[in-house]
């Protein structure tokens, strides 16, 4: 067990590094140019290049990754390209509502799962057990974005 934990602790930073590389690559492979989205297309190329330099987008990708990783590890998530507000402040302003929504969903899930799981266990190999197991499997298998759209449609009609 100790070797398993040590192995996981050694692998974890490497996995985290791999995830940051993938995230950074996906952000930079996204179509479009953030500078062109921020400024008017009629501006001369010299203004566009000056803005790219100001944002640090003129440096090579590996250099930008190292700078981005250093700042992220220090807690500096940068500024929004659109409204120039700190990203950490924007996340912080929405954190309360997110935690409330998450904890409410978790509470509802626990309050439903424990009694229904107990009922399914007490009625093992019965219609109730199979029905509850099927409902649980279906609810886990349906993508959340699809379920959300269906619930919006159904609940909006009422």
N, CA, C and O of each residue as an XYZ file, in Angstrom:
632
protein
N       0.817     -1.197      0.000
C       0.000      0.000      0.000
C       0.863      1.264      0.000
O       0.537      2.241     -0.673
N       1.947      1.241      0.745
C       2.834      2.398      0.817
C       3.466      2.681     -0.533
O       3.572      3.840     -0.934
N       3.889      1.636     -1.244
C       4.488      1.848     -2.569
C       3.460      2.398     -3.552
O       3.798      3.198     -4.424
N       2.214      1.971     -3.413
C       1.148      2.483     -4.275
C       0.973      3.986     -4.064
O       0.884      4.750     -5.025
N       0.925      4.400     -2.795
C       0.751      5.821     -2.478
C       1.954      6.621     -2.964
O       1.793      7.701     -3.531
N       3.146      6.103     -2.750
C       4.354      6.812     -3.197
C       4.362      6.936     -4.721
O       4.684      7.992     -5.265
N       4.005      5.850     -5.399
C       3.958      5.879     -6.865
C       2.955      6.929     -7.350
O       3.238      7.676     -8.287
N       1.791      6.982     -6.714
C       0.778      7.972     -7.107
C       1.259      9.395     -6.835
O       1.005     10.300     -7.630
N       1.952      9.596     -5.716
C       2.474     10.926     -5.397
C       3.567     11.360     -6.367
O       3.729     12.552     -6.627
N       4.317     10.400     -6.901
C       5.351     10.727     -7.887
C       4.711     11.030     -9.243
O       5.145     11.936     -9.954
N       3.690     10.275     -9.587
C       3.048     10.435    -10.898
C       2.167     11.689    -10.943
O       2.007     12.289    -12.006
N       1.602     12.083     -9.819
C       0.656     13.196     -9.796
C       1.215     14.498    -10.380
O       0.527     15.119    -11.189
N       2.417     14.944    -10.019
C       2.920     16.187    -10.638
C       3.110     16.059    -12.151
O       2.903     17.022    -12.889
N       3.502     14.874    -12.606
C       3.670     14.665    -14.048
C       2.316     14.728    -14.760
O       2.209     15.291    -15.850
N       1.291     14.154    -14.144
C      -0.046     14.223    -14.730
C      -0.547     15.661    -14.752
O      -1.147     16.104    -15.732
N      -0.300     16.375    -13.683
C      -0.714     17.772    -13.620
C      -0.010     18.600    -14.690
O      -0.626     19.457    -15.323
N       1.264     18.346    -14.887
C       2.014     19.036    -15.935
C       1.447     18.704    -17.312
O       1.300     19.586    -18.158
N       1.128     17.428    -17.535
C       0.546     17.021    -18.822
C      -0.800     17.695    -19.051
O      -1.099     18.117    -20.168
N      -1.611     17.799    -18.011
C      -2.911     18.456    -18.143
C      -2.731     19.934    -18.477
O      -3.456     20.468    -19.316
N      -1.775     20.600    -17.833
C      -1.562     22.014    -18.140
C      -1.086     22.207    -19.577
O      -1.463     23.174    -20.237
N      -0.252     21.279    -20.058
C       0.213     21.375    -21.447
C      -0.951     21.216    -22.410
O      -1.063     21.960    -23.384
N      -1.822     20.244    -22.138
C      -2.976     20.017    -23.015
C      -3.910     21.220    -22.983
O      -4.384     21.663    -24.029
N      -4.178     21.752    -21.796
C      -5.063     22.920    -21.692
C      -4.482     24.112    -22.439
O      -5.189     24.787    -23.188
N      -3.191     24.369    -22.236
C      -2.559     25.497    -22.915
C      -2.584     25.301    -24.434
O      -2.836     26.244    -25.183
N      -2.323     24.085    -24.874
C      -2.335     23.806    -26.314
C      -3.729     24.000    -26.894
O      -3.874     24.597    -27.960
N      -4.753     23.506    -26.210
C      -6.121     23.665    -26.709
C      -6.530     25.132    -26.766
O      -7.194     25.561    -27.710
N      -6.134     25.892    -25.762
C      -6.455     27.327    -25.777
C      -5.800     28.011    -26.974
O      -6.406     28.866    -27.619
N      -4.557     27.627    -27.264
C      -3.838     28.281    -28.356
C      -4.182     27.720    -29.726
O      -3.902     28.359    -30.740
N      -4.785     26.536    -29.775
C      -5.215     25.978    -31.047
C      -6.628     26.404    -31.422
O      -7.082     26.134    -32.535
N      -7.323     27.062    -30.511
C      -8.679     27.514    -30.797
C      -8.651     28.487    -31.968
O      -7.736     29.301    -32.093
N      -9.655     28.395    -32.816
C      -9.671     29.298    -33.974
C      -9.877     30.751    -33.551
O     -10.491     31.050    -32.527
N      -9.350     31.617    -34.364
C      -9.490     33.048    -34.106
C      -8.257     33.626    -33.446
O      -7.430     32.907    -32.885
N      -8.155     34.909    -33.524
C      -7.034     35.642    -32.959
C      -7.582     36.577    -31.892
O      -8.412     37.432    -32.201
N      -7.137     36.438    -30.638
C      -7.679     37.313    -29.597
C      -7.429     38.793    -29.863
O      -8.240     39.634    -29.478
N      -6.325     39.117    -30.510
C      -6.033     40.528    -30.795
C      -7.025     41.067    -31.811
O      -7.525     42.181    -31.659
N      -7.311     40.295    -32.834
C      -8.280     40.733    -33.855
C      -9.675     40.866    -33.262
O     -10.467     41.695    -33.711
N      -9.982     40.046    -32.246
C     -11.290     40.135    -31.600
C     -11.393     41.367    -30.712
O     -12.490     41.872    -30.474
N     -10.263     41.848    -30.223
C     -10.270     42.973    -29.298
C     -10.275     44.331    -29.975
O     -10.836     45.294    -29.452
N      -9.650     44.403    -31.137
C      -9.502     45.712    -31.771
C     -10.217     45.724    -33.108
O     -10.605     44.681    -33.634
N     -10.380     46.879    -33.631
C     -11.077     47.062    -34.901
C     -10.242     46.495    -36.053
O      -9.026     46.682    -36.084
N     -10.885     45.808    -36.992
C     -10.138     45.252    -38.123
C      -9.559     46.313    -39.055
O      -8.688     46.013    -39.872
N     -10.034     47.543    -38.937
C      -9.547     48.604    -39.827
C      -8.210     49.187    -39.373
O      -7.584     49.943    -40.116
N      -7.770     48.850    -38.177
C      -6.517     49.411    -37.681
C      -5.330     48.856    -38.462
O      -5.376     47.722    -38.939
N      -4.265     49.651    -38.595
C      -3.099     49.194    -39.355
C      -2.389     48.028    -38.642
O      -2.530     47.853    -37.432
N      -1.629     47.240    -39.407
C      -0.926     46.088    -38.833
C       0.046     46.464    -37.713
O       0.306     45.652    -36.825
N       0.582     47.683    -37.745
C       1.510     48.082    -36.685
C       0.799     48.152    -35.326
O       1.393     47.812    -34.303
N      -0.450     48.586    -35.309
C      -1.219     48.651    -34.070
C      -1.542     47.238    -33.576
O      -1.487     46.957    -32.379
N      -1.881     46.359    -34.523
C      -2.166     44.963    -34.171
C      -0.922     44.318    -33.559
O      -1.007     43.629    -32.542
N       0.219     44.544    -34.180
C       1.466     43.952    -33.671
C       1.840     44.545    -32.313
O       2.352     43.828    -31.452
N       1.598     45.821    -32.110
C       1.888     46.438    -30.812
C       1.002     45.835    -29.723
O       1.458     45.603    -28.603
N      -0.246     45.587    -30.050
C      -1.163     44.971    -29.073
C      -0.748     43.523    -28.776
O      -0.832     43.069    -27.635
N      -0.294     42.798    -29.829
C       0.194     41.421    -29.622
C       1.398     41.427    -28.685
O       1.519     40.569    -27.811
N       2.282     42.397    -28.874
C       3.461     42.490    -28.014
C       3.059     42.863    -26.587
O       3.613     42.334    -25.623
N       2.106     43.766    -26.458
C       1.635     44.184    -25.137
C       1.032     43.003    -24.371
O       1.206     42.896    -23.157
N       0.330     42.126    -25.075
C      -0.284     40.956    -24.446
C       0.682     39.779    -24.334
O       0.350     38.775    -23.704
N       1.854     39.879    -24.923
C       2.828     38.792    -24.872
C       2.540     37.681    -25.846
O       3.068     36.579    -25.699
N       1.708     37.943    -26.846
C       1.330     36.910    -27.816
C       2.305     36.810    -28.979
O       2.102     35.995    -29.878
N       3.356     37.619    -28.982
C       4.333     37.572    -30.061
C       5.502     36.646    -29.730
O       6.367     36.420    -30.576
N       5.537     36.110    -28.514
C       6.626     35.223    -28.110
C       6.346     33.798    -28.579
O       5.196     33.448    -28.846
N       7.390     32.972    -28.681
C       7.178     31.580    -29.091
C       6.294     30.839    -28.085
O       6.243     31.191    -26.907
N       5.609     29.823    -28.566
C       4.665     29.076    -27.750
C       5.293     28.477    -26.482
O       4.689     28.592    -25.415
N       6.465     27.848    -26.544
C       7.045     27.315    -25.300
C       7.346     28.398    -24.257
O       7.174     28.173    -23.060
N       7.786     29.553    -24.707
C       8.062     30.657    -23.772
C       6.761     31.137    -23.142
O       6.703     31.387    -21.938
N       5.718     31.265    -23.958
C       4.419     31.680    -23.437
C       3.879     30.666    -22.442
O       3.261     31.045    -21.447
N       4.106     29.364    -22.701
C       3.641     28.327    -21.782
C       4.342     28.447    -20.431
O       3.695     28.389    -19.385
N       5.651     28.613    -20.453
C       6.404     28.717    -19.193
C       5.960     29.956    -18.412
O       5.788     29.885    -17.195
N       5.776     31.073    -19.085
C       5.310     32.292    -18.413
C       3.900     32.095    -17.846
O       3.613     32.499    -16.719
N       3.034     31.474    -18.632
C       1.658     31.219    -18.195
C       1.638     30.291    -16.990
O       0.908     30.532    -16.028
N       2.439     29.230    -17.038
C       2.489     28.278    -15.929
C       3.029     28.945    -14.662
O       2.495     28.731    -13.574
N       4.074     29.742    -14.797
C       4.648     30.434    -13.638
C       3.614     31.345    -12.989
O       3.454     31.334    -11.769
N       2.921     32.124    -13.788
C       1.918     33.038    -13.248
C       0.739     32.275    -12.639
O       0.217     32.674    -11.598
N       0.323     31.199    -13.272
C      -0.800     30.419    -12.764
C      -0.466     29.777    -11.427
O      -1.297     29.770    -10.520
N       0.734     29.241    -11.296
C       1.159     28.623    -10.036
C       1.195     29.661     -8.922
O       0.921     29.336     -7.766
N       1.524     30.889     -9.249
C       1.568     31.965     -8.261
C       0.175     32.523     -7.944
O       0.037     33.392     -7.083
N      -0.850     32.027     -8.636
C      -2.211     32.493     -8.377
C      -2.657     33.640     -9.256
O      -3.784     34.116     -9.117
N      -1.803     34.099    -10.158
C      -2.157     35.176    -11.066
C      -2.775     34.557    -12.314
O      -2.066     33.999    -13.151
N      -4.084     34.653    -12.437
C      -4.767     34.083    -13.592
C      -4.883     35.068    -14.744
O      -5.478     34.756    -15.775
N      -4.320     36.246    -14.573
C      -4.301     37.224    -15.658
C      -5.549     38.083    -15.689
O      -6.341     38.108    -14.747
N      -5.698     38.789    -16.802
C      -6.817     39.700    -17.005
C      -7.623     39.238    -18.204
O      -7.090     38.645    -19.143
N      -8.904     39.516    -18.156
C      -9.787     39.188    -19.259
C      -9.416     40.050    -20.462
O      -9.184     41.250    -20.317
N      -9.360     39.452    -21.633
C      -9.071     40.209    -22.847
C     -10.196     41.193    -23.161
O      -9.955     42.242    -23.758
N     -11.422     40.857    -22.762
C     -12.562     41.678    -23.158
C     -12.790     42.887    -22.254
O     -12.957     44.003    -22.747
N     -12.798     42.679    -20.937
C     -13.117     43.801    -20.064
C     -11.976     44.186    -19.121
O     -12.157     45.032    -18.245
N     -10.831     43.587    -19.290
C      -9.600     43.922    -18.560
C      -9.736     43.795    -17.043
O      -9.002     44.450    -16.303
N     -10.662     42.964    -16.573
C     -10.791     42.691    -15.145
C      -9.957     41.456    -14.804
O      -9.765     40.593    -15.661
N      -9.459     41.354    -13.569
C      -8.710     40.162    -13.179
C      -9.600     38.906    -13.254
O     -10.738     38.912    -12.783
N      -9.071     37.850    -13.843
C      -9.829     36.610    -13.990
C     -10.155     36.031    -12.613
O     -11.256     35.519    -12.407
N      -9.221     36.106    -11.673
C      -9.470     35.581    -10.323
C     -10.655     36.295     -9.677
O     -11.455     35.661     -8.989
N     -10.775     37.592     -9.887
C     -11.906     38.339     -9.324
C     -13.220     37.919     -9.985
O     -14.252     37.829     -9.320
N     -13.180     37.666    -11.287
C     -14.382     37.231    -11.988
C     -14.818     35.852    -11.501
O     -16.010     35.596    -11.326
N     -13.842     34.962    -11.281
C     -14.166     33.634    -10.753
C     -14.696     33.757     -9.328
O     -15.686     33.119     -8.970
N     -14.035     34.580     -8.520
C     -14.448     34.766     -7.139
C     -15.853     35.314     -7.002
O     -16.580     34.940     -6.081
N     -16.242     36.196     -7.905
C     -17.579     36.782     -7.822
C     -18.674     35.765     -8.111
O     -19.819     35.947     -7.697
N     -18.327     34.698     -8.819
C     -19.317     33.668     -9.159
C     -19.165     32.393     -8.313
O     -19.939     31.448     -8.463
N     -18.183     32.378     -7.444
C     -17.891     31.181     -6.667
C     -19.002     30.843     -5.684
O     -19.328     29.670     -5.504
N     -19.588     31.851     -5.045
C     -20.650     31.602     -4.070
C     -21.841     30.896     -4.685
O     -22.342     29.915     -4.135
N     -22.299     31.397     -5.833
C     -23.446     30.774     -6.503
C     -23.098     29.360     -6.970
O     -23.943     28.466     -6.922
N     -21.869     29.155     -7.416
C     -21.444     27.834     -7.860
C     -21.426     26.844     -6.704
O     -21.903     25.718     -6.842
N     -20.881     27.258     -5.568
C     -20.831     26.379     -4.387
C     -22.243     26.078     -3.896
O     -22.531     24.943     -3.515
N     -23.122     27.065     -3.897
C     -24.507     26.848     -3.490
C     -25.193     25.837     -4.406
O     -25.853     24.913     -3.930
N     -25.037     26.010     -5.708
C     -25.641     25.085     -6.664
C     -25.064     23.682     -6.513
O     -25.804     22.699     -6.533
N     -23.745     23.588     -6.361
C     -23.101     22.292     -6.221
C     -23.534     21.591     -4.938
O     -23.852     20.402     -4.958
N     -23.548     22.314     -3.831
C     -23.918     21.681     -2.562
C     -25.397     21.304     -2.534
O     -25.758     20.291     -1.934
N     -26.249     22.088     -3.161
C     -27.662     21.733     -3.249
C     -27.843     20.463     -4.063
O     -28.600     19.574     -3.672
N     -27.156     20.374     -5.184
C     -27.232     19.161     -5.997
C     -26.703     17.944     -5.265
O     -27.274     16.857     -5.356
N     -25.607     18.128     -4.537
C     -25.045     17.029     -3.756
C     -26.000     16.589     -2.654
O     -26.178     15.393     -2.426
N     -26.613     17.547     -1.974
C     -27.554     17.228     -0.902
C     -28.775     16.483     -1.445
O     -29.203     15.485     -0.867
N     -29.328     16.964     -2.546
C     -30.476     16.292     -3.156
C     -30.084     14.882     -3.603
O     -30.844     13.932     -3.419
N     -28.893     14.755     -4.189
C     -28.428     13.436     -4.615
C     -28.281     12.475     -3.450
O     -28.675     11.313     -3.552
N     -27.720     12.943     -2.346
C     -27.551     12.086     -1.161
C     -28.910     11.722     -0.568
O     -29.152     10.570     -0.208
N     -29.793     12.714     -0.470
C     -31.111     12.448      0.111
C     -31.940     11.484     -0.733
O     -32.815     10.797     -0.207
N     -31.676     11.429     -2.017
C     -32.364     10.467     -2.883
C     -31.628      9.128     -2.932
O     -32.258      8.071     -2.891
N     -30.320      9.168     -3.017
C     -29.547      7.945     -3.241
C     -29.578      6.993     -2.059
O     -29.706      5.783     -2.249
N     -29.465      7.506     -0.854
C     -29.407      6.611      0.315
C     -30.714      5.849      0.516
O     -30.676      4.626      0.651
N     -31.866      6.515      0.542
C     -33.101      5.728      0.716
C     -33.400      4.801     -0.468
O     -33.823      3.661     -0.278
N     -33.176      5.300     -1.693
C     -33.474      4.455     -2.850
C     -32.491      3.292     -2.958
O     -32.878      2.193     -3.354
N     -31.223      3.522     -2.610
C     -30.250      2.438     -2.601
C     -30.571      1.408     -1.540
O     -30.422      0.206     -1.765
N     -31.012      1.877     -0.378
C     -31.418      0.951      0.686
C     -32.633      0.142      0.256
O     -32.697     -1.063      0.497
N     -33.592      0.797     -0.376
C     -34.781      0.103     -0.866
C     -34.413     -0.952     -1.906
O     -34.937     -2.065     -1.882
N     -33.516     -0.599     -2.811
C     -33.083     -1.560     -3.832
C     -32.348     -2.731     -3.201
O     -32.491     -3.864     -3.660
N     -31.565     -2.482     -2.157
C     -30.840     -3.562     -1.487
C     -31.789     -4.463     -0.713
O     -31.606     -5.680     -0.682
N     -32.800     -3.875     -0.088
C     -33.759     -4.686      0.674
C     -34.643     -5.528     -0.243
O     -35.087     -6.613      0.132
N     -34.888     -5.022     -1.435
C     -35.729     -5.749     -2.394
C     -34.859     -6.319     -3.510
O     -35.168     -6.156     -4.690
N     -33.769     -6.989     -3.132
C     -32.809     -7.506     -4.117
C     -33.479     -8.457     -5.099
O     -34.316     -9.281     -4.730
N     -33.085     -8.317     -6.359
C     -33.559     -9.159     -7.459
C     -35.072     -9.087     -7.673
O     -35.688    -10.034     -8.163
N     -35.650     -7.968     -7.303
C     -37.081     -7.772     -7.541
C     -37.255     -6.720     -8.634
O     -36.287     -6.138     -9.122
N     -38.509     -6.496     -9.001
C     -38.798     -5.473    -10.001
C     -38.313     -4.105     -9.507
O     -37.762     -3.326    -10.284
N     -38.513     -3.815     -8.229
C     -38.080     -2.535     -7.650
C     -36.572     -2.358     -7.783
O     -36.099     -1.285     -8.159
N     -35.824     -3.404     -7.477
C     -34.367     -3.350     -7.583
C     -33.948     -3.081     -9.016
O     -33.123     -2.201     -9.263
N     -34.502     -3.823     -9.962
C     -34.129     -3.646    -11.369
C     -34.554     -2.276    -11.895
O     -33.831     -1.666    -12.684
N     -35.713     -1.792    -11.468
C     -36.188     -0.487    -11.930
C     -35.287      0.634    -11.399
O     -34.890      1.529    -12.145
N     -34.971      0.570    -10.100
C     -34.109      1.606     -9.524
C     -32.699      1.552    -10.103
O     -32.088      2.593    -10.343
N     -32.181      0.356    -10.328
C     -30.854      0.215    -10.935
C     -30.855      0.770    -12.359
O     -29.908      1.443    -12.765
N     -31.912      0.491    -13.112
C     -32.010      1.004    -14.489
C     -32.107      2.526    -14.513
O     -31.478      3.183    -15.342
N     -32.893      3.076    -13.602
C     -33.021      4.539    -13.529
C     -31.687      5.173    -13.155
O     -31.299      6.193    -13.726
N     -30.985      4.573    -12.199
C     -29.680      5.105    -11.795
C     -28.686      5.047    -12.941
O     -27.954      6.009    -13.174
N     -28.649      3.929    -13.661
C     -27.735      3.790    -14.795
C     -28.073      4.794    -15.894
O     -27.181      5.413    -16.472
N     -29.350      4.950    -16.176
C     -29.757      5.908    -17.214
C     -29.419      7.333    -16.801
O     -28.980      8.127    -17.634
N     -29.613      7.669    -15.535
C     -29.345      9.044    -15.107
C     -27.856      9.366    -15.127
O     -27.476     10.519    -15.327
N     -27.016      8.369    -14.922
C     -25.572      8.591    -14.987
C     -25.108      8.635    -16.444
O     -24.139      9.322    -16.770
N     -25.793      7.908    -17.309
C     -25.352      7.780    -18.697
C     -25.751      8.957    -19.580
O     -25.075      9.233    -20.571
N     -26.818      9.644    -19.249
C     -27.287     10.760    -20.078
C     -26.358     11.955    -19.866
O     -26.103     12.340    -18.725
N     -25.851     12.545    -20.947
C     -24.988     13.724    -20.800
C     -25.731     14.873    -20.109
O     -26.914     15.100    -20.360
N     -25.032     15.579    -19.254
C     -25.688     16.626    -18.462
C     -26.220     17.767    -19.326
O     -27.262     18.345    -19.016
N     -25.511     18.095    -20.409
C     -26.003     19.190    -21.251
C     -27.324     18.808    -21.907
O     -28.200     19.658    -22.069
N     -27.478     17.541    -22.286
C     -28.724     17.077    -22.901
C     -29.839     17.042    -21.863
O     -30.950     17.504    -22.124
N     -29.546     16.500    -20.691
C     -30.537     16.444    -19.626
C     -30.970     17.855    -19.232
O     -32.152     18.094    -18.984
N     -30.027     18.785    -19.173
C     -30.358     20.167    -18.852
C     -31.311     20.779    -19.865
O     -32.267     21.460    -19.496
N     -31.045     20.533    -21.155
C     -31.933     21.063    -22.201
C     -33.326     20.439    -22.113
O     -34.327     21.134    -22.289
N     -33.396     19.143    -21.844
C     -34.687     18.466    -21.721
C     -35.451     19.024    -20.526
O     -36.647     19.298    -20.621
N     -34.756     19.191    -19.395
C     -35.424     19.724    -18.205
C     -35.893     21.156    -18.425
O     -36.978     21.517    -17.970
N     -35.111     21.977    -19.104
C     -35.543     23.344    -19.409
C     -36.812     23.311    -20.257
O     -37.753     24.067    -20.011
N     -36.828     22.435    -21.250
C     -37.989     22.342    -22.129
C     -39.219     21.857    -21.363
O     -40.304     22.425    -21.493
N     -39.042     20.808    -20.569
C     -40.177     20.232    -19.840
C     -40.672     21.183    -18.757
O     -41.878     21.393    -18.624
N     -39.764     21.754    -17.988
C     -40.187     22.615    -16.887
C     -40.670     23.979    -17.364
O     -41.425     24.642    -16.653
N     -40.257     24.408    -18.539
C     -40.710     25.692    -19.068
C     -42.152     25.601    -19.570
O     -42.837     26.618    -19.668
N     -42.609     24.406    -19.883
C     -43.978     24.246    -20.363
C     -45.002     24.339    -19.235
O     -46.172     24.641    -19.467
N     -44.546     24.076    -18.010
C     -45.469     24.020    -16.872
C     -45.845     25.315    -16.306
O     -46.616     25.369    -15.348
